[in-house]
Amino acid sequence: MSRHCPTRRTIVGGLVAIAAVPGSVAGLTATNASGQTGAANMQIRCVFDRHSFTATLLDNPSARDLAALLPLDLAIEDYSTNEKIAYLPRKLTENGSGPFTDEAPGDLCYFAPWGNLAFFHGNYRYSNGLIRLGRLDGGAQPLLTRGQYPLRIELLS
């Protein structure tokens, strides 16, 4: 009876395979009601006027692309009656985008056709080109301050 002794190549190959396992399998992410995966501990801070608030980003290519741009100094302004917008210095990737149905105030989205962030403080409906990036952690109250302001966005973790 021969006994198999693993070689260094077998051990290293096994470790590489373990490292390649997606975070969702390892329990590092959670899935929300719409089936989108939420990133564990990927949080941003937004500061404008007298407000400082955080948002948790989803684990999707557009949200990761936004995180790679941070920190950013932008301008935030009112758009319509239900959102504030801020234009990014470049467009984000649209890979992995798709429709969603559980729209809610407090959502942070990217509107691909215009290349802007949309911070929703009121009800809205999904439209083509809208990609959800995350959700404000403490609610949409800070977004109710009307006007245009300098906006600072930075990655917390």
C-alpha positions as YAML, in Angstrom:
chain: A
units: angstrom
residues:
- id: 1
  name: MET
  ca: [0.00, 0.00, 0.00]
- id: 2
  name: SER
  ca: [1.57, 3.28, -1.10]
- id: 3
  name: ARG
  ca: [0.87, 6.46, 0.64]
- id: 4
  name: HIS
  ca: [0.57, 9.72, -1.37]
- id: 5
  name: CYS
  ca: [2.75, 12.54, -0.08]
- id: 6
  name: PRO
  ca: [1.79, 15.93, -1.49]
- id: 7
  name: THR
  ca: [4.47, 17.78, -3.39]
- id: 8
  name: ARG
  ca: [5.24, 21.44, -2.96]
- id: 9
  name: ARG
  ca: [3.48, 22.10, -6.30]
- id: 10
  name: THR
  ca: [0.31, 20.40, -5.04]
- id: 11
  name: ILE
  ca: [0.30, 22.41, -1.82]
- id: 12
  name: VAL
  ca: [0.94, 25.74, -3.57]
- id: 13
  name: GLY
  ca: [-1.71, 24.91, -6.18]
- id: 14
  name: GLY
  ca: [-4.22, 24.19, -3.43]
- id: 15
  name: LEU
  ca: [-3.47, 27.50, -1.71]
- id: 16
  name: VAL
  ca: [-3.90, 29.38, -4.99]
- id: 17
  name: ALA
  ca: [-7.24, 27.63, -5.54]
- id: 18
  name: ILE
  ca: [-8.41, 28.62, -2.05]
- id: 19
  name: ALA
  ca: [-7.37, 32.24, -2.61]
- id: 20
  name: ALA
  ca: [-9.35, 32.29, -5.88]
- id: 21
  name: VAL
  ca: [-12.63, 31.42, -4.12]
- id: 22
  name: PRO
  ca: [-14.98, 34.42, -4.39]
- id: 23
  name: GLY
  ca: [-15.64, 36.36, -1.19]
- id: 24
  name: SER
  ca: [-19.33, 35.44, -1.27]
- id: 25
  name: VAL
  ca: [-18.41, 31.77, -0.85]
- id: 26
  name: ALA
  ca: [-16.07, 32.62, 2.01]
- id: 27
  name: GLY
  ca: [-18.86, 34.53, 3.76]
- id: 28
  name: LEU
  ca: [-17.36, 37.98, 3.18]
- id: 29
  name: THR
  ca: [-20.33, 39.47, 1.35]
- id: 30
  name: ALA
  ca: [-24.08, 39.54, 1.71]
- id: 31
  name: THR
  ca: [-26.80, 39.48, -0.91]
- id: 32
  name: ASN
  ca: [-29.65, 41.96, -0.77]
- id: 33
  name: ALA
  ca: [-33.26, 41.39, -1.81]
- id: 34
  name: SER
  ca: [-32.55, 42.23, -5.44]
- id: 35
  name: GLY
  ca: [-29.80, 39.63, -5.67]
- id: 36
  name: GLN
  ca: [-26.99, 42.18, -5.77]
- id: 37
  name: THR
  ca: [-23.97, 41.40, -3.67]
- id: 38
  name: GLY
  ca: [-22.96, 43.92, -1.03]
- id: 39
  name: ALA
  ca: [-19.29, 44.52, -0.33]
- id: 40
  name: ALA
  ca: [-18.15, 43.75, 3.19]
- id: 41
  name: ASN
  ca: [-16.68, 46.92, 4.76]
- id: 42
  name: MET
  ca: [-16.44, 49.00, 1.55]
- id: 43
  name: GLN
  ca: [-17.58, 52.33, 2.91]
- id: 44
  name: ILE
  ca: [-17.22, 55.92, 1.73]
- id: 45
  name: ARG
  ca: [-17.62, 59.25, 3.50]
- id: 46
  name: CYS
  ca: [-19.30, 62.20, 1.77]
- id: 47
  name: VAL
  ca: [-18.95, 65.74, 3.10]
- id: 48
  name: PHE
  ca: [-20.76, 68.86, 1.88]
- id: 49
  name: ASP
  ca: [-22.04, 72.02, 3.55]
- id: 50
  name: ARG
  ca: [-22.35, 71.06, 7.23]
- id: 51
  name: HIS
  ca: [-23.12, 67.40, 6.50]
- id: 52
  name: SER
  ca: [-20.91, 64.36, 6.79]
- id: 53
  name: PHE
  ca: [-22.42, 60.96, 6.04]
- id: 54
  name: THR
  ca: [-21.32, 57.50, 5.00]
- id: 55
  name: ALA
  ca: [-22.51, 55.07, 2.36]
- id: 56
  name: THR
  ca: [-21.79, 51.39, 1.91]
- id: 57
  name: LEU
  ca: [-20.90, 50.41, -1.64]
- id: 58
  name: LEU
  ca: [-22.15, 47.28, -3.35]
- id: 59
  name: ASP
  ca: [-19.69, 44.76, -4.73]
- id: 60
  name: ASN
  ca: [-20.10, 45.48, -8.43]
- id: 61
  name: PRO
  ca: [-17.64, 46.66, -11.10]
- id: 62
  name: SER
  ca: [-19.01, 50.23, -11.19]
- id: 63
  name: ALA
  ca: [-18.79, 50.66, -7.40]
- id: 64
  name: ARG
  ca: [-15.24, 49.28, -7.38]
- id: 65
  name: ASP
  ca: [-14.35, 51.70, -10.20]
- id: 66
  name: LEU
  ca: [-15.72, 54.59, -8.14]
- id: 67
  name: ALA
  ca: [-13.71, 53.46, -5.10]
- id: 68
  name: ALA
  ca: [-10.54, 53.41, -7.24]
- id: 69
  name: LEU
  ca: [-11.07, 57.12, -8.06]
- id: 70
  name: LEU
  ca: [-11.28, 58.22, -4.43]
- id: 71
  name: PRO
  ca: [-10.63, 60.65, -2.87]
- id: 72
  name: LEU
  ca: [-12.55, 63.11, -5.06]
- id: 73
  name: ASP
  ca: [-13.45, 66.78, -4.77]
- id: 74
  name: LEU
  ca: [-16.60, 67.45, -6.78]
- id: 75
  name: ALA
  ca: [-19.64, 69.72, -6.73]
- id: 76
  name: ILE
  ca: [-23.04, 68.45, -5.59]
- id: 77
  name: GLU
  ca: [-26.26, 70.10, -6.75]
- id: 78
  name: ASP
  ca: [-30.00, 69.58, -6.83]
- id: 79
  name: TYR
  ca: [-31.55, 67.78, -9.76]
- id: 80
  name: SER
  ca: [-35.31, 67.51, -10.04]
- id: 81
  name: THR
  ca: [-37.15, 67.13, -6.73]
- id: 82
  name: ASN
  ca: [-35.78, 63.78, -5.59]
- id: 83
  name: GLU
  ca: [-32.00, 63.72, -6.01]
- id: 84
  name: LYS
  ca: [-28.68, 65.49, -5.84]
- id: 85
  name: ILE
  ca: [-26.07, 64.86, -8.52]
- id: 86
  name: ALA
  ca: [-22.30, 65.16, -8.84]
- id: 87
  name: TYR
  ca: [-20.34, 64.81, -12.08]
- id: 88
  name: LEU
  ca: [-17.32, 62.51, -12.01]
- id: 89
  name: PRO
  ca: [-14.01, 63.35, -13.73]
- id: 90
  name: ARG
  ca: [-14.46, 60.33, -16.01]
- id: 91
  name: LYS
  ca: [-17.09, 57.72, -16.77]
- id: 92
  name: LEU
  ca: [-17.24, 54.52, -14.71]
- id: 93
  name: THR
  ca: [-17.36, 51.03, -16.13]
- id: 94
  name: GLU
  ca: [-20.84, 49.74, -16.91]
- id: 95
  name: ASN
  ca: [-19.90, 46.05, -16.62]
- id: 96
  name: GLY
  ca: [-22.36, 44.06, -14.55]
- id: 97
  name: SER
  ca: [-25.11, 46.66, -14.70]
- id: 98
  name: GLY
  ca: [-28.74, 45.68, -15.01]
- id: 99
  name: PRO
  ca: [-32.23, 46.61, -13.95]
- id: 100
  name: PHE
  ca: [-33.31, 46.56, -10.32]
- id: 101
  name: THR
  ca: [-36.74, 46.94, -8.75]
- id: 102
  name: ASP
  ca: [-36.27, 47.84, -5.08]
- id: 103
  name: GLU
  ca: [-35.57, 51.55, -5.57]
- id: 104
  name: ALA
  ca: [-35.59, 53.60, -2.35]
- id: 105
  name: PRO
  ca: [-34.55, 56.99, -1.00]
- id: 106
  name: GLY
  ca: [-30.95, 56.74, 0.22]
- id: 107
  name: ASP
  ca: [-29.74, 54.86, -2.87]
- id: 108
  name: LEU
  ca: [-26.46, 55.98, -4.41]
- id: 109
  name: CYS
  ca: [-26.43, 55.37, -8.17]
- id: 110
  name: TYR
  ca: [-24.41, 56.15, -11.26]
- id: 111
  name: PHE
  ca: [-26.17, 57.47, -14.36]
- id: 112
  name: ALA
  ca: [-23.97, 56.18, -17.17]
- id: 113
  name: PRO
  ca: [-25.25, 58.36, -20.05]
- id: 114
  name: TRP
  ca: [-24.26, 61.58, -18.25]
- id: 115
  name: GLY
  ca: [-21.39, 60.20, -16.13]
- id: 116
  name: ASN
  ca: [-22.77, 61.46, -12.82]
- id: 117
  name: LEU
  ca: [-23.49, 60.18, -9.35]
- id: 118
  name: ALA
  ca: [-27.13, 60.34, -8.24]
- id: 119
  name: PHE
  ca: [-27.86, 60.60, -4.52]
- id: 120
  name: PHE
  ca: [-31.59, 59.90, -4.16]
- id: 121
  name: HIS
  ca: [-33.47, 61.55, -1.29]
- id: 122
  name: GLY
  ca: [-36.95, 60.86, -2.68]
- id: 123
  name: ASN
  ca: [-38.76, 58.09, -4.51]
- id: 124
  name: TYR
  ca: [-37.52, 57.24, -7.98]
- id: 125
  name: ARG
  ca: [-37.88, 54.57, -10.64]
- id: 126
  name: TYR
  ca: [-35.15, 52.60, -12.37]
- id: 127
  name: SER
  ca: [-34.32, 53.81, -15.88]
- id: 128
  name: ASN
  ca: [-31.90, 52.53, -18.52]
- id: 129
  name: GLY
  ca: [-28.35, 53.58, -17.74]
- id: 130
  name: LEU
  ca: [-28.87, 53.80, -13.97]
- id: 131
  name: ILE
  ca: [-26.48, 51.59, -11.98]
- id: 132
  name: ARG
  ca: [-26.85, 51.20, -8.23]
- id: 133
  name: LEU
  ca: [-23.53, 51.73, -6.43]
- id: 134
  name: GLY
  ca: [-24.62, 51.55, -2.81]
- id: 135
  name: ARG
  ca: [-26.78, 52.97, -0.05]
- id: 136
  name: LEU
  ca: [-26.46, 55.83, 2.43]
- id: 137
  name: ASP
  ca: [-25.97, 54.37, 5.90]
- id: 138
  name: GLY
  ca: [-27.90, 56.90, 8.00]
- id: 139
  name: GLY
  ca: [-30.73, 57.80, 5.65]
- id: 140
  name: ALA
  ca: [-31.19, 60.54, 3.08]
- id: 141
  name: GLN
  ca: [-31.78, 63.50, 5.46]
- id: 142
  name: PRO
  ca: [-28.48, 65.33, 4.61]
- id: 143
  name: LEU
  ca: [-29.49, 65.41, 0.93]
- id: 144
  name: LEU
  ca: [-32.51, 67.60, 1.68]
- id: 145
  name: THR
  ca: [-30.25, 70.69, 2.01]
- id: 146
  name: ARG
  ca: [-30.99, 72.62, -1.17]
- id: 147
  name: GLY
  ca: [-28.29, 74.26, -3.25]
- id: 148
  name: GLN
  ca: [-24.91, 73.61, -4.82]
- id: 149
  name: TYR
  ca: [-21.90, 72.85, -2.62]
- id: 150
  name: PRO
  ca: [-18.34, 71.51, -2.83]
- id: 151
  name: LEU
  ca: [-18.43, 67.75, -2.17]
- id: 152
  name: ARG
  ca: [-15.60, 65.61, -0.82]
- id: 153
  name: ILE
  ca: [-15.85, 61.80, -1.20]
- id: 154
  name: GLU
  ca: [-13.26, 59.52, 0.38]
- id: 155
  name: LEU
  ca: [-12.87, 55.80, 0.92]
- id: 156
  name: LEU
  ca: [-13.06, 54.75, 4.57]
- id: 157
  name: SER
  ca: [-12.35, 51.05, 4.17]
...
